[in-house]
Each structure stands twice: as structure tokens, then as C-alpha cells.
PDB file of C-alpha atoms in Angstrom:
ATOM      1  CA  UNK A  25      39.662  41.416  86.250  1.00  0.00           C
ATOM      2  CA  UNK A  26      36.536  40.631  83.800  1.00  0.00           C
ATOM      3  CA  UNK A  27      37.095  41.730  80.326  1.00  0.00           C
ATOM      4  CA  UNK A  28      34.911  44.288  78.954  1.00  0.00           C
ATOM      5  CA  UNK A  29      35.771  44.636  75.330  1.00  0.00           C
ATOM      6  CA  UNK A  30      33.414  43.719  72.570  1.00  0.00           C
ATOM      7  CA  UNK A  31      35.827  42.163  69.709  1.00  0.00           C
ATOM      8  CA  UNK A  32      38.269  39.091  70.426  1.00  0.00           C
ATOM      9  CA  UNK A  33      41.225  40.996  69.211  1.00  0.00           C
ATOM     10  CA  UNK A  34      41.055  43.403  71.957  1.00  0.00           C
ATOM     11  CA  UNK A  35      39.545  41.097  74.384  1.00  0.00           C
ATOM     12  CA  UNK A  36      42.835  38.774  73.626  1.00  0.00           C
ATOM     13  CA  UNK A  37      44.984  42.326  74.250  1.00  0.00           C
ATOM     14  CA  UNK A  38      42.840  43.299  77.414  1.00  0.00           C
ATOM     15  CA  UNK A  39      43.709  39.997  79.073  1.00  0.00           C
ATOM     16  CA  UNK A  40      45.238  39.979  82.163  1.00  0.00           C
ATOM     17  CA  UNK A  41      46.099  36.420  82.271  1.00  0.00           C
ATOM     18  CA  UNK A  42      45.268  33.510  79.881  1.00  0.00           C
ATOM     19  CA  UNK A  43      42.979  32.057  82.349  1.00  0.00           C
ATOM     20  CA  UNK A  44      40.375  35.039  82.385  1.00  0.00           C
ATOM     21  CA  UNK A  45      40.790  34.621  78.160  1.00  0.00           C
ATOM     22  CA  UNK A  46      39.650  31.073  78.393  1.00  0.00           C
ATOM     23  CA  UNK A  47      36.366  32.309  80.404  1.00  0.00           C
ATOM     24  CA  UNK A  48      35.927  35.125  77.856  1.00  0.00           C
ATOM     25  CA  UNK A  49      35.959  31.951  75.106  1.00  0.00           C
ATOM     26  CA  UNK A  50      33.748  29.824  77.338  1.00  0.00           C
ATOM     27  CA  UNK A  51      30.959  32.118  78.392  1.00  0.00           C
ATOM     28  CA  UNK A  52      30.094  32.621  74.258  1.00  0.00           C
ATOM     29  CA  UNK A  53      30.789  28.894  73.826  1.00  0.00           C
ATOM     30  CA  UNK A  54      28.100  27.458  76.968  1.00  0.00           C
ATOM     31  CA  UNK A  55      26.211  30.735  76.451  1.00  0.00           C
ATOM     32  CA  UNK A  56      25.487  28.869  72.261  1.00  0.00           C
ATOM     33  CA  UNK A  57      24.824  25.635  73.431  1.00  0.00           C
ATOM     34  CA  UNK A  58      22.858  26.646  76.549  1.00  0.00           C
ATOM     35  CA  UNK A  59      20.651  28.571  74.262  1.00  0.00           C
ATOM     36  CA  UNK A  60      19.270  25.181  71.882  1.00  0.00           C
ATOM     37  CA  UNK A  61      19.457  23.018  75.364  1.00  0.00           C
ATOM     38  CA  UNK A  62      16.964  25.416  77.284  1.00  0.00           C
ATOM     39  CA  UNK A  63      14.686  26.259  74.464  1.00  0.00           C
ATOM     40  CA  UNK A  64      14.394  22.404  74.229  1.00  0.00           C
ATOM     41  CA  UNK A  65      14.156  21.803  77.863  1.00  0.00           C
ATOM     42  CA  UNK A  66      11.512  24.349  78.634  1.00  0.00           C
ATOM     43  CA  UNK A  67       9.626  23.731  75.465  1.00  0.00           C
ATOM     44  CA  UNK A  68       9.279  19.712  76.833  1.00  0.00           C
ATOM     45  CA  UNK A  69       8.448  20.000  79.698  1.00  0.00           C
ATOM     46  CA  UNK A  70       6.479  23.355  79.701  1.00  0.00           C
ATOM     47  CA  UNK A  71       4.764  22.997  76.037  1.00  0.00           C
ATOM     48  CA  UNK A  72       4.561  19.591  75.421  1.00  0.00           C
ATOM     49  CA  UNK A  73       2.844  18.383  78.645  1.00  0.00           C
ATOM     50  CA  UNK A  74       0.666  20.230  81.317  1.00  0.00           C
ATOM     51  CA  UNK A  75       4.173  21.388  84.096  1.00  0.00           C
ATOM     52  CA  UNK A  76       1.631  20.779  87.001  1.00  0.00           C
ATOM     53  CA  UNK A  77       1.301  17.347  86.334  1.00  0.00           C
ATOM     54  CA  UNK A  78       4.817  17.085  86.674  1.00  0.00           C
ATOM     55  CA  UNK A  79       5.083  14.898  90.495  1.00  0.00           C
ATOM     56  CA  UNK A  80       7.722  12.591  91.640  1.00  0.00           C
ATOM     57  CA  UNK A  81       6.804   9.897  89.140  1.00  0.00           C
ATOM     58  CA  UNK A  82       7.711  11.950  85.678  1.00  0.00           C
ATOM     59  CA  UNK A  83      11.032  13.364  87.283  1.00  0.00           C
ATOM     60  CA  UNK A  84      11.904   9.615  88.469  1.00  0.00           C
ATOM     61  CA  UNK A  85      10.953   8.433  84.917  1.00  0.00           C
ATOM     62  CA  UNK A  86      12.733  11.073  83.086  1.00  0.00           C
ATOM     63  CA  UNK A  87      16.056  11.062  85.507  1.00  0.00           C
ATOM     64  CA  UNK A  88      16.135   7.172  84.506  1.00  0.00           C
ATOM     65  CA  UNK A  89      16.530   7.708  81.202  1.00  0.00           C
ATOM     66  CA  UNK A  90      20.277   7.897  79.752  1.00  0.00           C
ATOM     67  CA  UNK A  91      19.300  10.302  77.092  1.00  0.00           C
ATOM     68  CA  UNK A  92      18.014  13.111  79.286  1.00  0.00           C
ATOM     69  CA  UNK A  93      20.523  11.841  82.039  1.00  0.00           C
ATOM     70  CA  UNK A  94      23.487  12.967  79.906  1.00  0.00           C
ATOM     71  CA  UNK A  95      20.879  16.029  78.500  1.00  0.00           C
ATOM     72  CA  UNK A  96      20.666  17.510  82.200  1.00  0.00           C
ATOM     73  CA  UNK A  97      23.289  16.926  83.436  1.00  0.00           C
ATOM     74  CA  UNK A  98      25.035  18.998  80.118  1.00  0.00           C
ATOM     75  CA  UNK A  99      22.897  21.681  81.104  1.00  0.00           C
ATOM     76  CA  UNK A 100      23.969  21.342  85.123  1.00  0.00           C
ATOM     77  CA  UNK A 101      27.272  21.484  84.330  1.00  0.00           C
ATOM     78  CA  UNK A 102      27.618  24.357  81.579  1.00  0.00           C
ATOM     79  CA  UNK A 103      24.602  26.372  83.601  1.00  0.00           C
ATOM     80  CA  UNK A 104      26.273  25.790  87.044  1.00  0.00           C
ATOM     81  CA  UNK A 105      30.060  27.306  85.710  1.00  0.00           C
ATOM     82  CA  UNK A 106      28.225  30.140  83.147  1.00  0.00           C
ATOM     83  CA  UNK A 107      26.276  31.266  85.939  1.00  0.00           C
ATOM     84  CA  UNK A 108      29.024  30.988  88.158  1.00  0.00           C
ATOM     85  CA  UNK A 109      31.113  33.498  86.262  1.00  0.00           C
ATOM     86  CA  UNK A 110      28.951  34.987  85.211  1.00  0.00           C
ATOM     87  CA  UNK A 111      28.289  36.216  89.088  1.00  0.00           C
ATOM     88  CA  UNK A 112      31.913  36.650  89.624  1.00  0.00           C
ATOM     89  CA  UNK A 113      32.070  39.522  87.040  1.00  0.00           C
ATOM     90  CA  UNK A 114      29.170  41.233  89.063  1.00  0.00           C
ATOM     91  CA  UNK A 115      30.244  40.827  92.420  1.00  0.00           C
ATOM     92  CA  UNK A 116      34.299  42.046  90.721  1.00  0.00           C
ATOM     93  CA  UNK A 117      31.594  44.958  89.671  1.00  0.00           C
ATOM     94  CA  UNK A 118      29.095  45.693  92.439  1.00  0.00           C
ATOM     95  CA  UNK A 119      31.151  44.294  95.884  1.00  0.00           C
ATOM     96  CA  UNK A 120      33.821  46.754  96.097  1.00  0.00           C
ATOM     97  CA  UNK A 121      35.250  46.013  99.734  1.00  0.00           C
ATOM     98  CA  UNK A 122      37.900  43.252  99.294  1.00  0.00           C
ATOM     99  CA  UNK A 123      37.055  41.714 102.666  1.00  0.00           C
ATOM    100  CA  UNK A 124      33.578  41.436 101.786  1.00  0.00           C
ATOM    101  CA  UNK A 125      34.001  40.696  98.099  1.00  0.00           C
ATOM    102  CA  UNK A 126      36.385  37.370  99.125  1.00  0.00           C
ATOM    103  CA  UNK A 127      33.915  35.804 101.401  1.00  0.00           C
ATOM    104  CA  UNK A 128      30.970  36.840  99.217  1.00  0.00           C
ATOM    105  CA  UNK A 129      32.771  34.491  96.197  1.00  0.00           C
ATOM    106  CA  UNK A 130      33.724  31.828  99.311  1.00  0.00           C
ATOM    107  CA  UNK A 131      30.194  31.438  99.913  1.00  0.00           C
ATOM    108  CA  UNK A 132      28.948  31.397  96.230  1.00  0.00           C
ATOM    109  CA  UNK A 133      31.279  28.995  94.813  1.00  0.00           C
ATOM    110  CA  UNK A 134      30.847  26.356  97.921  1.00  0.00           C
ATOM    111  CA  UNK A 135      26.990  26.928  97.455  1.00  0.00           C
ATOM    112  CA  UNK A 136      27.850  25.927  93.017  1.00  0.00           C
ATOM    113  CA  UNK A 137      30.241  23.317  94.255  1.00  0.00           C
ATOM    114  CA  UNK A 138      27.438  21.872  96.698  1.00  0.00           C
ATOM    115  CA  UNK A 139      24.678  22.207  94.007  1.00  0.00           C
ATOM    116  CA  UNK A 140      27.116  20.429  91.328  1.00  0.00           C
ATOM    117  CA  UNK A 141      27.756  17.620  93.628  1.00  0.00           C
ATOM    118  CA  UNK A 142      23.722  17.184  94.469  1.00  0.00           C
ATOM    119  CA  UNK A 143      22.535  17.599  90.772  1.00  0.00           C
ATOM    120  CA  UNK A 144      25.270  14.812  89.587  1.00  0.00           C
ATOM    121  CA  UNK A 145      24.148  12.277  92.498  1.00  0.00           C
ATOM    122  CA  UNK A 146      20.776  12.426  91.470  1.00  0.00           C
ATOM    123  CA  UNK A 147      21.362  12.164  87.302  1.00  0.00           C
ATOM    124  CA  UNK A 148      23.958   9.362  87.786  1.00  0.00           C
ATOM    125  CA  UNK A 149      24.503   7.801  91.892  1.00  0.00           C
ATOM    126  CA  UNK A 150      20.341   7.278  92.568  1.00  0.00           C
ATOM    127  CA  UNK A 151      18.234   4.325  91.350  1.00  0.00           C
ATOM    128  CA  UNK A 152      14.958   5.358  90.561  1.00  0.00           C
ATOM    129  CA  UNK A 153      13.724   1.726  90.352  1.00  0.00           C
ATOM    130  CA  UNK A 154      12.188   2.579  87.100  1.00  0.00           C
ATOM    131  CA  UNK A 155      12.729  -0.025  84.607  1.00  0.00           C
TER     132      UNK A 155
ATOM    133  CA  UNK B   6      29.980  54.048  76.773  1.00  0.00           C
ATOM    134  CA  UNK B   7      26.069  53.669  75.659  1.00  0.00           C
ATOM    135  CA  UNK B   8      25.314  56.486  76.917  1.00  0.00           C
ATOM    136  CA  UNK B   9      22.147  54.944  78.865  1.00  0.00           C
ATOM    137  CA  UNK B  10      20.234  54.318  75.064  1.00  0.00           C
ATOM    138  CA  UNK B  11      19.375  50.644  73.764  1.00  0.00           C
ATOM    139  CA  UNK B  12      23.301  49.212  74.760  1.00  0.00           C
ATOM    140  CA  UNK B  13      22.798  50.297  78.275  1.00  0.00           C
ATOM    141  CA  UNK B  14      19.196  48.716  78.792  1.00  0.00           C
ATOM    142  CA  UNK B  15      20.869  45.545  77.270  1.00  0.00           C
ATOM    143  CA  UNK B  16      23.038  45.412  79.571  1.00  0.00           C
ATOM    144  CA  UNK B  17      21.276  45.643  82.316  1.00  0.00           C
ATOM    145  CA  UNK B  18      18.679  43.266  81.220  1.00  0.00           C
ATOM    146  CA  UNK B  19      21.390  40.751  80.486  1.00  0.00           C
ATOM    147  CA  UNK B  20      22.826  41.228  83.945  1.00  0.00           C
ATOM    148  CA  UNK B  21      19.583  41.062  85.766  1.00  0.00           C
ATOM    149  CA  UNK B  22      18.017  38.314  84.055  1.00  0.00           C
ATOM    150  CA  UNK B  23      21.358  36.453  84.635  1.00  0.00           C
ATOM    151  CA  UNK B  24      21.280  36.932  88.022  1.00  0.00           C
ATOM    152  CA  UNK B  25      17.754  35.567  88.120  1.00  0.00           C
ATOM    153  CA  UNK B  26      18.265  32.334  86.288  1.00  0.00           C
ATOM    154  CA  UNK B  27      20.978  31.530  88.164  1.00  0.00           C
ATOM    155  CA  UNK B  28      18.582  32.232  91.590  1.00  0.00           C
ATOM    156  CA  UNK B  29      15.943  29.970  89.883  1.00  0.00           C
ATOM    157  CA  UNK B  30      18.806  27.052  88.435  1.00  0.00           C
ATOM    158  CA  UNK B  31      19.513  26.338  92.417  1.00  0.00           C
ATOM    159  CA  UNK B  32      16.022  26.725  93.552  1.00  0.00           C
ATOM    160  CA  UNK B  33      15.333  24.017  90.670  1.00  0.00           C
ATOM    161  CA  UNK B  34      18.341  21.864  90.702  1.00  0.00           C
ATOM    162  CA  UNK B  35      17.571  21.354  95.073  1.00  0.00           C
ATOM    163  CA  UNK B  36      13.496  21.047  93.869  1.00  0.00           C
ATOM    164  CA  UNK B  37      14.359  18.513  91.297  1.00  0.00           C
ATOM    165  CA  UNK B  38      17.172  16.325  93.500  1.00  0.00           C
ATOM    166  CA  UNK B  39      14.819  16.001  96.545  1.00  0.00           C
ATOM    167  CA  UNK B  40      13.445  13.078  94.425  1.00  0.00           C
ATOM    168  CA  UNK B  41      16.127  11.094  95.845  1.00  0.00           C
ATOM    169  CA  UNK B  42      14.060  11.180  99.342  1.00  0.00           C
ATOM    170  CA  UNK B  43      11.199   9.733  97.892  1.00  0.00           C
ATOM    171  CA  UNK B  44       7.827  10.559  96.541  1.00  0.00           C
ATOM    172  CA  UNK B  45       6.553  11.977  99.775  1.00  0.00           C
ATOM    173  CA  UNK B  46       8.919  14.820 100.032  1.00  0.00           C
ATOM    174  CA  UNK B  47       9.415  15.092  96.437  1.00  0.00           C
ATOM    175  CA  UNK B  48       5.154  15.701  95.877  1.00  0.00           C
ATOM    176  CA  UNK B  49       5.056  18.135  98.828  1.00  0.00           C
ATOM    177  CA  UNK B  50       7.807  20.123  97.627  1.00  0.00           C
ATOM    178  CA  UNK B  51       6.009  19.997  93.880  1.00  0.00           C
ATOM    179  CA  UNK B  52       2.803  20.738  95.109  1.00  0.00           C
ATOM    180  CA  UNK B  53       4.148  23.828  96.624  1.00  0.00           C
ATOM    181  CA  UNK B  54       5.281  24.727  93.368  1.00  0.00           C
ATOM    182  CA  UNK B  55       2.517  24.670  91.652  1.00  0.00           C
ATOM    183  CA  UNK B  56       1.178  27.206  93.525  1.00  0.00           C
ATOM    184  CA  UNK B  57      -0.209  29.926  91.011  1.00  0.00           C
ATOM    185  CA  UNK B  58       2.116  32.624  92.311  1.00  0.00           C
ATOM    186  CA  UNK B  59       5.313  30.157  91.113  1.00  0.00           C
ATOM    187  CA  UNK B  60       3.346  30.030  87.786  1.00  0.00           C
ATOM    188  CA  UNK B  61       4.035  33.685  87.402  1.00  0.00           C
ATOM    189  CA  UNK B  62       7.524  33.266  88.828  1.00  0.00           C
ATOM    190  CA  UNK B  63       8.000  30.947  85.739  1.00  0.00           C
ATOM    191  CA  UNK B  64       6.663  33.108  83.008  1.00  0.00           C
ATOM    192  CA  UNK B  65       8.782  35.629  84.391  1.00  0.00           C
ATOM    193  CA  UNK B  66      11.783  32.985  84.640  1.00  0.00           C
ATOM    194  CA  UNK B  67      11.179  31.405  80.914  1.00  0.00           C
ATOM    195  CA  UNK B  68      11.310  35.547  79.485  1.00  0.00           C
ATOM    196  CA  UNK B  69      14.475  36.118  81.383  1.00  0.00           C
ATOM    197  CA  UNK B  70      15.962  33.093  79.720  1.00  0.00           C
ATOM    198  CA  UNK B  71      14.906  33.838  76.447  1.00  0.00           C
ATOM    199  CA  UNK B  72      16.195  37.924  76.622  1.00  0.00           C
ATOM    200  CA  UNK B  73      19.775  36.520  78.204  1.00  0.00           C
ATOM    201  CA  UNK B  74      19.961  33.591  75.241  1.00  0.00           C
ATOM    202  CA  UNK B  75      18.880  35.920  72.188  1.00  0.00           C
ATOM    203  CA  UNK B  76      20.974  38.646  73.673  1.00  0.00           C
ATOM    204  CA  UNK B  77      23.954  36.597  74.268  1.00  0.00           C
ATOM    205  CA  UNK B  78      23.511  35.440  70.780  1.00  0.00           C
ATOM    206  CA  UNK B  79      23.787  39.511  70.018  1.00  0.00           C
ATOM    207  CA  UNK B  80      26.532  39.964  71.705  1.00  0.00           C
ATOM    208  CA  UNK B  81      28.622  37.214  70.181  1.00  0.00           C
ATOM    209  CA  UNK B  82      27.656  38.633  67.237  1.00  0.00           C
ATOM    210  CA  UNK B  83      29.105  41.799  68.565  1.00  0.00           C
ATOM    211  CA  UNK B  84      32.378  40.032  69.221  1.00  0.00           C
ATOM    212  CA  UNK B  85      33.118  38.253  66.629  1.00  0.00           C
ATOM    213  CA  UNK B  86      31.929  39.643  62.898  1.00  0.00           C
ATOM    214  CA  UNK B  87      33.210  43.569  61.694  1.00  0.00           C
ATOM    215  CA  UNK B  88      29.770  44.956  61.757  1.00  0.00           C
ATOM    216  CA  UNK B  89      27.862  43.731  64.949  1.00  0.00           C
ATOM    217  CA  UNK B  90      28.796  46.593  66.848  1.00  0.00           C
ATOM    218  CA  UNK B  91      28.231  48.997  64.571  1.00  0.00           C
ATOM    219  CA  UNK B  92      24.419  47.732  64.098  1.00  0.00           C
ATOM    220  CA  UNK B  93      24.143  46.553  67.865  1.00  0.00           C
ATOM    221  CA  UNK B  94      20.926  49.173  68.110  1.00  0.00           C
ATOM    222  CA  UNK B  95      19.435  46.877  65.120  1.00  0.00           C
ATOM    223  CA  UNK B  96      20.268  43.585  66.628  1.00  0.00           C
ATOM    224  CA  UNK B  97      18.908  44.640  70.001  1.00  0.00           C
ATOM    225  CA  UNK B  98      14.847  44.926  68.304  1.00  0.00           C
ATOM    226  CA  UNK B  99      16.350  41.734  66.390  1.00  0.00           C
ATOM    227  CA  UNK B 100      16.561  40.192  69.730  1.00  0.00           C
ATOM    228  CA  UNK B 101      13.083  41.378  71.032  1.00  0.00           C
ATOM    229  CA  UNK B 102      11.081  40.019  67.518  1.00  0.00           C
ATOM    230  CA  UNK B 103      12.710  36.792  68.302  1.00  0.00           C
ATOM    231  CA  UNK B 104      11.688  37.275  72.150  1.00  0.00           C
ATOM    232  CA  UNK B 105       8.298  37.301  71.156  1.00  0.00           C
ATOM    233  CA  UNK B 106       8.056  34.857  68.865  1.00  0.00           C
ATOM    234  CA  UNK B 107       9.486  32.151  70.966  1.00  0.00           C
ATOM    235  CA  UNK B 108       7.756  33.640  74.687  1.00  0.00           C
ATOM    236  CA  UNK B 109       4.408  33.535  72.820  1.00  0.00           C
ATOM    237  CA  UNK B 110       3.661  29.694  73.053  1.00  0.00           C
ATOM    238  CA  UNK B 111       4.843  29.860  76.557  1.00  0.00           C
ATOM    239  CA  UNK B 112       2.499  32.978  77.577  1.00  0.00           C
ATOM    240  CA  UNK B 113      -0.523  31.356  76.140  1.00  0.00           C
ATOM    241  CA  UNK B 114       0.103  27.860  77.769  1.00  0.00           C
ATOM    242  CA  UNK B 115       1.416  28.693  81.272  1.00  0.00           C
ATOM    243  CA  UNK B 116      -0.802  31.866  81.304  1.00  0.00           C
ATOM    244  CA  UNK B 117      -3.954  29.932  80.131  1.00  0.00           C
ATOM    245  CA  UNK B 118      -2.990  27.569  82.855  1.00  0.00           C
ATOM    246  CA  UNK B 119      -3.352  29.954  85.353  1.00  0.00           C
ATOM    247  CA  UNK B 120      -6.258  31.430  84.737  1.00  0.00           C
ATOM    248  CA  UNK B 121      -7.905  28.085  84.064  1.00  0.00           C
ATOM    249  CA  UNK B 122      -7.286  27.460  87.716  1.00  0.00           C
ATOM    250  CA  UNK B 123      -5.620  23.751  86.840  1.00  0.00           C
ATOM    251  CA  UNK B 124      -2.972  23.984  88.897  1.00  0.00           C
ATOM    252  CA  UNK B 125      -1.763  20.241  90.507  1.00  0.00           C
ATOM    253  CA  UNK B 126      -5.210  19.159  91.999  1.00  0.00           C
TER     254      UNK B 126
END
């Protein structure tokens, strides 16, 4: 089950298995780092230019690019498994059939998995033919 | 445990903007990957985007982000000094002056962009 308690020493005693410790660690580690990438995501693409300009040519440009490449696909990645646990604690919360609560996560996780897989082919496996 | 005060709206703030982002992360992440078919679908898809109603979707998107990061950054502080949860009311309206000083910028531009009626074309 989640852990619910609000120091590290207890959360490390509340533990049922190592595993659900290491998500504990995780969520405040990607929830830091998600944090500076977003503010600088949004603030680039939202501040800095006009966001209904954005069209096929700026995300081609911009997903050609190594920096942002690796800069996406940081936030994919850490978003994609934060959020993903982040909805397992609520459906262990809110879902209380077992049935139901299985298939629920069955669903969700293929849906991240599939979403994972898409994100990643168009950062790295697609040539924009942007030079 | 909060007793449905400031820890209890936090919470359910957290959990509820959470929820949302994630919504919006695979809405964007499909949006964003149908480049790979080409500027024709990729522009249609955009242009249906920039509809003024997703505008408002967005502000709403951009404050749920910034509650669930500041927030976050509350509770970590929570977990992990000896006085964060005894001051967690404190860092709560911490979390809200930072709120608006970073949703500001974003309220004037997106905002003003709505009601300038320049949306796509």
C-alpha cells in the first residue's frame, strides 16, 4: 500500500516493501526536477512566443533539436512514471473493489506504456527533415 | 488528520490538480507526436487547439501545475526538515504568494490572448 506518513523516518518504518520506499524517494526526487523543467517549458513556449503560432513547423523545428530532444523527453519520462504513481495511490484510495481496481491499473499502465513508447518515437525514431 | 482546515484543502488540491495534469500530459504528448503524420494532420489537430475554449483549459492547466509543483515543494519540506510540519499552515499561504507570482505572467499573456481574439488565424 501507498505510504502516508509525512517524515522519512516513519515513511522508511511504514514500508511495506522496499519497492513502495523507492517510489516514496522518487515521487520527491521527479516531483524537484519536474518543478524547474515545467516552469521552463511553459514559460518558452507560453511566454516567450505567441502558443497559437505554434503549427507543425515550430514542433518539427524544436523536436530536431538535441537539446530540447533530451529536455522533453526528461520531462516524458519522469512526468509519464510521477503521474503514473501518482494515480496508483488514488485508484489504491478511491477503487475499492479488487476486480475493478486490477483492470482499472491494467488499462492505465498499458495506456502510460503506449504513450511512453509514442512520445520516445517521435523525440528520437522520426526525421523531421529539418536541418 | 487535518481536520478539513488548510492540510485538507492541500490535499485535495494536490490530488486533483494531479489528476488533471496527468489528463492534459496524454492529451499533449498524442497532440504533439501526431507531427510524425505530417503537417496536414499535425495543423488540423493544432488548429483545433487553439480554439479559445482550450485557451482557458490551459490557464486552468498552467495553475494546476504551478499549485501541485509549489505544493510538492511544501510537502518535501514537510518530510524532510524538523519543523515543516509543524508550520505546514504557514507554508501552505507560502505556496499561494509564490502561485501568484509565477501564474501572473501567464494570466496576463494567455488571458490577453484571448480576449484579443488572436487565436491561430
Amino acid at each position: 500500500m501507498a505510504i502516508k506518513s509525512k517524515r522519512y523516518e516513519e515513511a522508511r518504518l511504514e514500508a511495506s516493501t522496499n519497492l513502495e520506499l523507492y517510489w516514496w524517494v522518487f515521487m520527491r526526487i521527479s516531483g524537484v526536477v519536474l518543478v524547474f523543467l515545467l516552469i521552463g517549458h511553459m514559460w518558452m513556449n507560453a511566454i516567450l512566443i505567441d502558443l497559437n503560432q505554434i503549427d507543425y513547423n515550430y514542433v518539427a523545428k524544436r523536436l530536431s533539436q538535441t537539446t530540447w530532444k533530451v529536455y522533453d523527453w526528461l520531462i516524458l519520462a519522469l512526468a509519464l512514471l510521477h503521474g503514473g504513481n501518482g494515480l496508483r495511490y488514488v485508484l489504491d484510495d478511491w477503487v475499492r473493489h479488487p476486480v475493478r481496481r486490477f483492470w482499472t491499473k491494467v488499462v492505465v499502465y498499458s495506456l502510460i506504456a503506449f504513450l511512453f513508447f509514442l512520445g520516445s518515437l517521435s523525440l528520437f525514431n522520426h526525421d523531421f527533415g529539418v536541418k | 488528520m487535518y481536520r478539513g482546515r488548510e492540510g485538507q484543502w492541500a490535499f485535495y488540491l494536490h490530488r486533483i490538480s494531479g489528476l488533471g495534469i496527468l489528463v492534459f500530459l496524454m492529451l499533449h504528448v498524442a497532440n504533439i507526436a501526431s507531427a510524425m503524420w505530417g503537417p496536414e494532420v499535425s495543423n488540423a489537430l493544432m488548429k483545433f487547439y487553439h480554439q479559445p475554449v482550450f485557451q482557458i483549459g490551459l490557464l486552468l492547466l498552467i495553475a494546476g501545475v504551478l499549485y501541485h509543483g509549489f505544493n510538492g515543494l511544501r510537502i518535501i519540506l514537510m518530510d524532510f526538515t524538523a519543523w515543516g510540519v509543524r508550520y505546514q499552515r504557514q507554508l501552505w499561504y507560502g505556496v499561494w504568494v509564490l502561485f501568484v507570482i509565477f501564474y501572473l505572467p501567464f494570466l496576463l499573456k494567455i488571458g490577453g490572448g484571448i480576449l484579443g481574439g488572436g487565436h491561430g488565424d
